[in-house]
Short mmCIF file of C-alpha atoms and ligand atoms in Angstrom, two decimals:
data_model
loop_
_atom_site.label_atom_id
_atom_site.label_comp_id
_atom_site.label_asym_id
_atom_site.label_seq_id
_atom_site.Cartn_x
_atom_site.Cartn_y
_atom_site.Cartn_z
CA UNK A 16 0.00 0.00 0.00
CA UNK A 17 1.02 3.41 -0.86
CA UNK A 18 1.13 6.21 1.47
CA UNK A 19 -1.12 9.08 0.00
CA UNK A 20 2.03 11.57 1.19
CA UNK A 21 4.90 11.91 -1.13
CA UNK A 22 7.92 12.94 1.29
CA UNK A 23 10.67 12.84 -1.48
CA UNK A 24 9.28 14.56 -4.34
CA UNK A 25 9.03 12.98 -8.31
CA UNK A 26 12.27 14.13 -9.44
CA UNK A 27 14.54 11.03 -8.58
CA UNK A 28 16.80 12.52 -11.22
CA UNK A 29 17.68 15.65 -9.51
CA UNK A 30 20.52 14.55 -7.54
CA UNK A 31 22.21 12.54 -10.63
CA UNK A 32 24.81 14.77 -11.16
CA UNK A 33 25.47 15.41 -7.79
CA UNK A 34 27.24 12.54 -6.59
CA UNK A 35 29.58 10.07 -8.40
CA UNK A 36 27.95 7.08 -6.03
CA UNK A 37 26.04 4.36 -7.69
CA UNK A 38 23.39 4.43 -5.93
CA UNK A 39 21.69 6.39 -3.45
CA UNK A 40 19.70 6.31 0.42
CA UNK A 41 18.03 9.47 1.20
CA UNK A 42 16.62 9.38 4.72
CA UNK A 43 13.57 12.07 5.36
CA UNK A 44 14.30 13.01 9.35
CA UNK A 45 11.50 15.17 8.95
CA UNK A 46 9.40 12.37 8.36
CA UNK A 47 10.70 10.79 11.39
CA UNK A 48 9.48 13.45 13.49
CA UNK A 49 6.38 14.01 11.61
CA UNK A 50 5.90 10.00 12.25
CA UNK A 51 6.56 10.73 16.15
CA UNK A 52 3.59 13.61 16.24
CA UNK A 53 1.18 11.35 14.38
CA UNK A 54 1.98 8.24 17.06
CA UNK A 55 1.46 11.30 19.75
CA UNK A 56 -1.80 12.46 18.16
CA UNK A 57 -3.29 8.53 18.72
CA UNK A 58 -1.72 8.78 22.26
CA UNK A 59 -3.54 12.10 23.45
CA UNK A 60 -1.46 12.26 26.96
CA UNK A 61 0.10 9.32 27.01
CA UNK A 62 4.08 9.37 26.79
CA UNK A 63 5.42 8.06 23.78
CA UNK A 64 8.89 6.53 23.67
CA UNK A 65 10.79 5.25 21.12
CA UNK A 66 12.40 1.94 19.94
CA UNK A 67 15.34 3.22 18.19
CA UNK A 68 17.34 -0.56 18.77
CA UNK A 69 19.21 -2.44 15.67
CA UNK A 70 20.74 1.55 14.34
CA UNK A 71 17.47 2.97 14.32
CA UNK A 72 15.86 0.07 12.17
CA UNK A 73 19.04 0.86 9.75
CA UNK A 74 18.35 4.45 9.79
CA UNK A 75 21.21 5.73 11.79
CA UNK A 76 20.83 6.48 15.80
CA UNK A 77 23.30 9.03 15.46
CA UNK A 78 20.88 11.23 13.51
CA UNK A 79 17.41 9.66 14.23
CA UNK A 80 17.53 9.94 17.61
CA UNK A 81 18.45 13.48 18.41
CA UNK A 82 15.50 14.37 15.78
CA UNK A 83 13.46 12.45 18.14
CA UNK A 84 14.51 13.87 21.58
CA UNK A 85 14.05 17.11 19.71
CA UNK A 86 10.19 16.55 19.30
CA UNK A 87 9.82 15.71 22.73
CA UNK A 88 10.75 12.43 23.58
CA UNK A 89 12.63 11.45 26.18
CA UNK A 90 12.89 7.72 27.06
CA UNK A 91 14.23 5.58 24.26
CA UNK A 92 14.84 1.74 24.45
CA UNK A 93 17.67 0.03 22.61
CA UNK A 94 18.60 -3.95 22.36
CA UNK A 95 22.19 -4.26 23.35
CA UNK A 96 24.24 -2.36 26.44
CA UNK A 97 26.62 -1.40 23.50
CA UNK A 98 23.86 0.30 21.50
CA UNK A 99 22.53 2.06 24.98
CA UNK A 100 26.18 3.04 25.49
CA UNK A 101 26.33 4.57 21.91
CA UNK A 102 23.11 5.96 22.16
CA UNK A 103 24.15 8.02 25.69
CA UNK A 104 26.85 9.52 23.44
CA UNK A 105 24.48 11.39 21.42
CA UNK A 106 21.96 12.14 24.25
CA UNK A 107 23.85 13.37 27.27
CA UNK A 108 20.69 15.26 29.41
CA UNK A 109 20.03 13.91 32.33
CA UNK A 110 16.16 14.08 31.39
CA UNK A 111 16.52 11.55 28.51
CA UNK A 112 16.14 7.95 29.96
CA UNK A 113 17.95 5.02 28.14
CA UNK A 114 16.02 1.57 28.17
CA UNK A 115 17.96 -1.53 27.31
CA UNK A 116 15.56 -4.66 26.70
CA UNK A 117 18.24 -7.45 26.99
CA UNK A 118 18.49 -6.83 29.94
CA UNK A 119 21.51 -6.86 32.98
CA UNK A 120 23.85 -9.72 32.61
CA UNK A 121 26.44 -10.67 34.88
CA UNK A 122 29.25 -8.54 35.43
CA UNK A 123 27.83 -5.00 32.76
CA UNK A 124 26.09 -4.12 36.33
CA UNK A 125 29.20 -1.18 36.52
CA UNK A 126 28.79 -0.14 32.84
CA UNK A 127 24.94 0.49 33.10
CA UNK A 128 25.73 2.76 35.96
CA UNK A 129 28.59 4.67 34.42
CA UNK A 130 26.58 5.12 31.44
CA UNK A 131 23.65 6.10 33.09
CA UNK A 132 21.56 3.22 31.63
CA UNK A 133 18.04 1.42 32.71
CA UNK A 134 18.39 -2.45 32.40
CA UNK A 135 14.24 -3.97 31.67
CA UNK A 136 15.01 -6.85 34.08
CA UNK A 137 13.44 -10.00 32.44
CA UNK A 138 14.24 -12.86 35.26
CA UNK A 139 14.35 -13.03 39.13
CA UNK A 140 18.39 -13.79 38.62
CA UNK A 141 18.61 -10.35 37.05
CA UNK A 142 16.52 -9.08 39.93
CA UNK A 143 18.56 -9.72 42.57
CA UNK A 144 21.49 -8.32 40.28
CA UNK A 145 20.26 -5.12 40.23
CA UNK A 146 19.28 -4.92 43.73
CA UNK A 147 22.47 -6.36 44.55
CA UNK A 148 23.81 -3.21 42.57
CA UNK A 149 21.58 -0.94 44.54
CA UNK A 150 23.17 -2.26 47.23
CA UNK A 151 26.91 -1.73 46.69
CA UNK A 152 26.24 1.76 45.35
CA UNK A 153 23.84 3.06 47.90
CA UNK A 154 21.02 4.39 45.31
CA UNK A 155 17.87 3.56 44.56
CA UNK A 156 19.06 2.89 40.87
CA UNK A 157 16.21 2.61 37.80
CA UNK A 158 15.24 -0.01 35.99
CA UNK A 159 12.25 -1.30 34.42
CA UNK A 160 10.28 -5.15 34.66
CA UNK A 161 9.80 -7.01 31.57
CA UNK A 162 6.63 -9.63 32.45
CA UNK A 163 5.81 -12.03 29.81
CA UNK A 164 1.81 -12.31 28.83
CA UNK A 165 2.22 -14.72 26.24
CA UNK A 166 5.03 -14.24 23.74
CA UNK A 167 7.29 -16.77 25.13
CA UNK A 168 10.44 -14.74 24.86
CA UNK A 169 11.65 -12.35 26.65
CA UNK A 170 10.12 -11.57 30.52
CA UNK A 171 8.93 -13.09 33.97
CA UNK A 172 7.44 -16.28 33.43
CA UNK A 173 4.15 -16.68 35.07
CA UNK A 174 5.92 -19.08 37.73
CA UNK A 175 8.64 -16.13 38.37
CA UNK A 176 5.97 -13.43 39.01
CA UNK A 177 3.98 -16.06 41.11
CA UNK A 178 7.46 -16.01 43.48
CA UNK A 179 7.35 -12.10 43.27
CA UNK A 180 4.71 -11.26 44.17
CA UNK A 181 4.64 -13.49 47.04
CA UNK A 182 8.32 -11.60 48.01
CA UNK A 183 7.93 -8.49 47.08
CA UNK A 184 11.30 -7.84 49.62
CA UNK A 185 13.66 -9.00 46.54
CA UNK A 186 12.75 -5.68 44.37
CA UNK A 187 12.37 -3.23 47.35
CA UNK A 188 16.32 -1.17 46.85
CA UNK A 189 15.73 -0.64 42.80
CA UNK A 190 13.71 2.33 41.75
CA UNK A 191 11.31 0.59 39.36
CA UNK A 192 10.74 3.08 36.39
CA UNK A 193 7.77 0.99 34.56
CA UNK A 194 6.08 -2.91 34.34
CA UNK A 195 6.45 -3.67 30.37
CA UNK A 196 5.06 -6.55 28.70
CA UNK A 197 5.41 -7.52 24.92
CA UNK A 198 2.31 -7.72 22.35
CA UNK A 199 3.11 -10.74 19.99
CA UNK A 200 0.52 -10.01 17.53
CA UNK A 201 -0.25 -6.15 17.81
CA UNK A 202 0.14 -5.95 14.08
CA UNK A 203 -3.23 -8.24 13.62
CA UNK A 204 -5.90 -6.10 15.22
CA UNK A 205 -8.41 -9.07 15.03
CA UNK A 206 -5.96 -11.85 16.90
CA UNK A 207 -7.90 -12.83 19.99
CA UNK A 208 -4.49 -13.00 21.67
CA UNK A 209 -4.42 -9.17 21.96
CA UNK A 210 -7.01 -8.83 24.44
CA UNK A 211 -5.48 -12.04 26.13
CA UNK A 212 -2.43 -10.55 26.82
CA UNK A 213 -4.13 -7.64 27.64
CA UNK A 214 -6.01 -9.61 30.69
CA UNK A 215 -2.90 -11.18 31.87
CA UNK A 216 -0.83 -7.90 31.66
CA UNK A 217 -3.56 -6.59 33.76
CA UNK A 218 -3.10 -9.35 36.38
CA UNK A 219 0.62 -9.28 36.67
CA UNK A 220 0.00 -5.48 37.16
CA UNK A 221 -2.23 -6.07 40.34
CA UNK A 222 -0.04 -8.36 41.68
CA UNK A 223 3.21 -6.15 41.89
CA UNK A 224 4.21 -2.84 43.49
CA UNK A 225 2.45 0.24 42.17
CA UNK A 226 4.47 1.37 38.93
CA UNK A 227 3.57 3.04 35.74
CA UNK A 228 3.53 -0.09 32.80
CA UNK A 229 4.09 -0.04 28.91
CA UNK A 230 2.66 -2.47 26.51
CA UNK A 231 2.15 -1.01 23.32
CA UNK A 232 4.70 -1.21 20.24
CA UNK A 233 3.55 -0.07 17.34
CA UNK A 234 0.73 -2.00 16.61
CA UNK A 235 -0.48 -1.70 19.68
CA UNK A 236 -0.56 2.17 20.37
CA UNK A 237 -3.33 1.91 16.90
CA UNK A 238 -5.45 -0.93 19.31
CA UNK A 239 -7.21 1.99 21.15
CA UNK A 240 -6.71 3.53 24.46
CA UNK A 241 -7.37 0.33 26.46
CA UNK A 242 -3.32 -0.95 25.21
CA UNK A 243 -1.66 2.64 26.04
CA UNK A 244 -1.53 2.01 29.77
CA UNK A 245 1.41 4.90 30.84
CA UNK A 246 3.95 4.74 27.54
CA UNK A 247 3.79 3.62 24.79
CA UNK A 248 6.72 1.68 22.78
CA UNK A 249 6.81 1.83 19.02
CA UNK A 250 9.54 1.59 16.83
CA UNK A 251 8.41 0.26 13.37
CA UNK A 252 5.88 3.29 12.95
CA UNK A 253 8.45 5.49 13.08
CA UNK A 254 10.40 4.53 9.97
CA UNK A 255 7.45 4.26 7.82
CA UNK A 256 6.30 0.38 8.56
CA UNK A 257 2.48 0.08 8.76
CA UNK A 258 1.75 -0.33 12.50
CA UNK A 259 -1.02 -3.04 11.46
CA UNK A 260 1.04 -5.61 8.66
CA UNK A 261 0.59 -2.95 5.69
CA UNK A 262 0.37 -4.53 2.71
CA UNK A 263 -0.21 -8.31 3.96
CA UNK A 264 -3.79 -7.90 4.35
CA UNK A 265 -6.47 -5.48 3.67
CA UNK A 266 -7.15 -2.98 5.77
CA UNK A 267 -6.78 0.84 6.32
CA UNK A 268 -3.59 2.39 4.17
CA UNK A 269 -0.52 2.87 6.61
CA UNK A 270 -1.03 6.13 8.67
CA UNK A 271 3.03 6.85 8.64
CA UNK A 272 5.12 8.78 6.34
CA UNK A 273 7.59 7.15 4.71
CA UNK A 274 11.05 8.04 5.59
CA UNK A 275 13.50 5.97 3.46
CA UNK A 276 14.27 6.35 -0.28
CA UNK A 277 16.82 3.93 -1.98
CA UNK A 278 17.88 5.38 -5.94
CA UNK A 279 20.01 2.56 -7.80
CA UNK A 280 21.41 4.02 -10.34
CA UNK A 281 20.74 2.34 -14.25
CA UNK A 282 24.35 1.51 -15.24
CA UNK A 283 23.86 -0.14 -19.35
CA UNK A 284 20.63 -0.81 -21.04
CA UNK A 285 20.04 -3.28 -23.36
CA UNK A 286 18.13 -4.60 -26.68
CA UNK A 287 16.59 -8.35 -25.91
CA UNK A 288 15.18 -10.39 -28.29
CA UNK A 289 13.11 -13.63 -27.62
CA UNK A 290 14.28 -16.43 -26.11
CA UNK A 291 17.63 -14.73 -24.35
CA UNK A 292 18.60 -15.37 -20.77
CA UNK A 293 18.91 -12.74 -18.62
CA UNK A 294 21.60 -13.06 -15.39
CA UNK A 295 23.17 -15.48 -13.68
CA UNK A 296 21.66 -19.21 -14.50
CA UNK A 297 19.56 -17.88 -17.11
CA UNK A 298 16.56 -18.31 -14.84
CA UNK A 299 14.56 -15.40 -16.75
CA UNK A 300 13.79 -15.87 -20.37
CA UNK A 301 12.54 -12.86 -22.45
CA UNK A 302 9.76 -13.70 -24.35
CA UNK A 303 9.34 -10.55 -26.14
CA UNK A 304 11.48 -7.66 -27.84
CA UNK A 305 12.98 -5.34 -25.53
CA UNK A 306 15.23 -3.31 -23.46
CA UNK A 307 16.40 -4.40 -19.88
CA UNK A 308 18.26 -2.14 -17.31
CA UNK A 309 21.34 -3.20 -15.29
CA UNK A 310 20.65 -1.68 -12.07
CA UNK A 311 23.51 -1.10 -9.13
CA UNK A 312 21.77 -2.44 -6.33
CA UNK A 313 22.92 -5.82 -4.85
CA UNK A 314 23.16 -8.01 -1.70
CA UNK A 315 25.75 -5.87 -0.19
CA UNK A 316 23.32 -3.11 0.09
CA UNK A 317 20.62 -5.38 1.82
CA UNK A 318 19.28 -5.96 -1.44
CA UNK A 319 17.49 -9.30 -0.91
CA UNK A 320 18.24 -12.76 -2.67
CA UNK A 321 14.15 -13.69 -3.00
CA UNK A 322 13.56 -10.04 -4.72
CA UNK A 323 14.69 -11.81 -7.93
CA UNK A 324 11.86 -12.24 -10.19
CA UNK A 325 9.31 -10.93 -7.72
CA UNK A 326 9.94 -7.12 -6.78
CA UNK A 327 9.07 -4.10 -8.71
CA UNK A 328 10.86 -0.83 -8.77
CA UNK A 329 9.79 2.28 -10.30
CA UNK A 330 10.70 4.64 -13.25
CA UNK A 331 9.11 8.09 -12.35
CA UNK A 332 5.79 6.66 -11.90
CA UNK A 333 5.82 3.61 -13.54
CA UNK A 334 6.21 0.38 -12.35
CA UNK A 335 8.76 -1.94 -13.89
CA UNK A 336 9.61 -5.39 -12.78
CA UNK A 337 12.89 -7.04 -11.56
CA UNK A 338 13.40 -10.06 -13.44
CA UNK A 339 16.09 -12.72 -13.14
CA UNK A 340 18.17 -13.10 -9.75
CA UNK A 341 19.98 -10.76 -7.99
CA UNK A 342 23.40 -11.17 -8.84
CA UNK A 343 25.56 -9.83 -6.55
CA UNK A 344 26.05 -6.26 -6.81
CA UNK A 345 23.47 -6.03 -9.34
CA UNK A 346 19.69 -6.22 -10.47
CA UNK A 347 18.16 -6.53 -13.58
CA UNK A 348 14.55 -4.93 -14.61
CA UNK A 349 12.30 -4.54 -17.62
CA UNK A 350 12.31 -1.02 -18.79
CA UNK A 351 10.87 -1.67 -22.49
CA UNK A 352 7.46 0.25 -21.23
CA UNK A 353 9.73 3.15 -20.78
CA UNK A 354 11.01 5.48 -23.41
CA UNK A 355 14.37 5.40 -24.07
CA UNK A 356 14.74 8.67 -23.06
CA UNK A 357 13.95 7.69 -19.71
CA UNK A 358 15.30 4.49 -19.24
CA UNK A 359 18.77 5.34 -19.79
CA UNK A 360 22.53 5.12 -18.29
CA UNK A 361 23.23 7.31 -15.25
CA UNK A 362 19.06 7.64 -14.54
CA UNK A 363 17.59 6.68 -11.24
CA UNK A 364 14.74 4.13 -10.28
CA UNK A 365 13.01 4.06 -7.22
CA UNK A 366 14.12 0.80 -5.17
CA UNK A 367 12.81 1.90 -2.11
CA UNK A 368 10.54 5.27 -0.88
CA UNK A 369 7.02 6.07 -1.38
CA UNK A 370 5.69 4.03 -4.09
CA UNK A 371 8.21 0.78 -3.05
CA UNK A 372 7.25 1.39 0.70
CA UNK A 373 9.45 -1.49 2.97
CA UNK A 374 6.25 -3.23 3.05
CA UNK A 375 6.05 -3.56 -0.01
CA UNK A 376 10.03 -4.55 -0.74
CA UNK A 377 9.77 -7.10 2.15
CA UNK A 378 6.33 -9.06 0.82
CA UNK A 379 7.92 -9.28 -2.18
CA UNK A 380 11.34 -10.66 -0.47
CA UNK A 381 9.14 -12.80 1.11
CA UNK A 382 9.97 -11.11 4.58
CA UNK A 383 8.58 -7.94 6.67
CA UNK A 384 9.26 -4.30 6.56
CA UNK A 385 11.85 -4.68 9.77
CA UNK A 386 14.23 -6.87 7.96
CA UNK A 387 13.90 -4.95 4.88
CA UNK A 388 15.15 -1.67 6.66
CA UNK A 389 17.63 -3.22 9.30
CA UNK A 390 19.45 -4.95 6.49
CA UNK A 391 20.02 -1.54 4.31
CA UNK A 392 23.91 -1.84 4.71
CA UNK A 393 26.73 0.74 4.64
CA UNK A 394 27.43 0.86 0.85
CA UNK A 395 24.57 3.24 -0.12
CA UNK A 396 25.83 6.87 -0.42
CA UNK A 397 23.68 8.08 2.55
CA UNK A 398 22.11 11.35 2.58
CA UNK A 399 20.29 12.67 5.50
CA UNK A 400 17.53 15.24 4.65
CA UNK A 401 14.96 17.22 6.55
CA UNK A 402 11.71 17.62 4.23
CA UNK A 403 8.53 18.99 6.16
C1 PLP B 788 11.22 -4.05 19.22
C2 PLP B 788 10.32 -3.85 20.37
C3 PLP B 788 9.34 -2.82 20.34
C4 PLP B 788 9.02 -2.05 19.09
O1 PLP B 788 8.25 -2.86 18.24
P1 PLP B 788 7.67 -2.34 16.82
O2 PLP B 788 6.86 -3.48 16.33
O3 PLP B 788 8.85 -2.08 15.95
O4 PLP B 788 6.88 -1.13 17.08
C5 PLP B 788 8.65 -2.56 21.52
N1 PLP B 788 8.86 -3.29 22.65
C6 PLP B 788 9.77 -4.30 22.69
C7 PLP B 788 9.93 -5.07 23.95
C8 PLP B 788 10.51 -4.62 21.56
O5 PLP B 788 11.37 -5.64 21.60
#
């Protein structure tokens, strides 16, 4: 599915003779922030943090994040200690909090201190860790509870939070910042196990000390008001994903902005005639007279192996397939419905961006919009830009 707003303009073609690279990744910060205010605007008073783990979704922390803490937010969860520890680097206030969902392991107690990072505690070892930490140092340090409702992967197990809440003594030194549980299925409004997590999240809540909680990613902040609970945690929504599975079903067009344009550049065109092979194994046969584009876009630049044969890119507005495999540092498409005027050498297509949304790029890759974007690589010439 489309989104109705065009963030990057129609002229692909304008930066061609501004850069030597082969082929290009424009990401819209604006966007980004304009993607924050909309998840704000479903939120009414609710804080909204931001997932900004895995680089941002590929974006780049470095840039995305400051964007974000500039519109307002100021809690931000990452994956890794390493990521949290990079991420403190660009976001030194004091007011900014710094979430890291892996949680504490054994002996990184020191550097979450030093670094002025939260661990979300997800067993009862991790537990006593932390109030072990709070201990040694004297302080009442933060950190947040990760209960599992049904996911199965990261969190108390219902056997764990049974023990807590019976000994509510082992999390009395820590200062405990929120209760977060994990939706598995937020992107599928209809799944009955929404509302089931939602019941046991509930529970697990009335059964622990009094502390704000967080359940909603994405998906979930678009489930309604009864999900939002004290802050809400998307990532995906930010970088343009559809917060319900755009593009995999029907259903309402994705909401968000999209903030990520990928330009390969068309490197030699060619005539085809019947019954020629086109790339490596021959897999695609032309059936009739042509012209097909060699494209520089390839694996190195997260360009997938399963987007041979199946993904589309686009030509100003027209829609021309990929055909044959991806061969290394290279694509092949079908650009006879083009002129040649505008299918030729040194001319953009769109890989990625508002009519090849990373919905779209990962259902035809046979994978989802997070693996599309987190895989985007290094070898793009990378342009950040700040459109409105
Ligand atoms: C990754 C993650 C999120 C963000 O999920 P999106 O689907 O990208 O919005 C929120 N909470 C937790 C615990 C996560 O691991």
């Amino acid at each position: 599915m489309t989104s109705p707003k065009q963030g990057f303009g129609d002229h692909h073609n304008d930066d061609a003779g501004a850069s030597s690279a082969a082929s290009l990744l424009r990401i819209n910060l604006g966007a980004v922030a304009e993607n924050y205010q909309i998840l704000k605007s479903r939120l009414s008073e609710i804080a909204c943090a931001a997932v900004v783990k895995a680089d941002a979704y590929g974006l780049g922390v470095a840039q995305v994040a400051p964007i974000l803490a500039a519109e307002g937010c100021s809690t931000f969860f990452v994956a890794t200690i390493d990521e949290g520890i990079a991420l403190r680097r660009c976001l030194a206030p004091e007011a900014i909090e710094i979430a890291v969902l892996n949680g504490v392991l054994a002996g990184t107690e020191e550097a979450f201190h030093e670094h002025r990072l939260m661990p979300v505690v997800n067993d009862l070892g991790q537990i006593a860790r932390w109030h072990a930490m709070c201990e040694r140092t004297g302080i009442a340090l933060q950190a947040m509870l990760h209960v599992d409702t049904g996911m199965n992967r990261l969190g108390l197990s219902p056997s764990e939070l049974d023990w807590l809440a019976q000994n509510p003594q082992a999390m009395v030194r820590p200062t405990w910042r929120c209760l977060i549980s994990h939706l598995a299925s937020a992107d599928d409004p209809d799944n009955p196990s929404n509302a089931e997590q939602l019941a046991r999240f509930r529970i697990a809540r009335s059964r622990l000390p009094r502390m704000p909680a967080s359940l909603s990613n994405s998906g979930g902040v678009f489930l309604g008001p009864d999900y939002h609970f004290d802050l809400a945690r998307p990532g995906i929504a930010l970088y343009g994903g559809h917060p319900c599975g755009g593009g995999f079903r029907a259903g309402p067009p994705n909401p968000m902005r999209q903030t990520v344009q990928v330009l390969g550049r068309i490197l030699q065109i060619r005539d085809v005639e019947p019954g020629m092979a086109v790339g490596y194994g021959g897999d695609h046969r032309i059936s009739g007279k042509g012209r097909v584009a060699t494209v520089a876009a390839g694996y190195a630049d997260g360009y997938l192996r399963s987007s041979g044969g199946q993904a589309h890119v686009y030509l100003g507005h027209t829609r021309l397939p990929v055909i044959g495999r991806v061969s290394m540092d290279l694509i092949t498409v079908d650009v006879t419905s083009v002129s040649e005027g505008e299918a030729r050498p040194g001319a953009f297509v769109e890989i990625l961006g508002d009519q090849v949304t990373p919905d779209n790029a990962g259902q035809a890759a046979g994978t989802i919009s997070y693996e599309f974007l987190t895989r985007l690589g290094n070898r793009y010439h990378r342009r950040y830009v700040h459109n409105g």
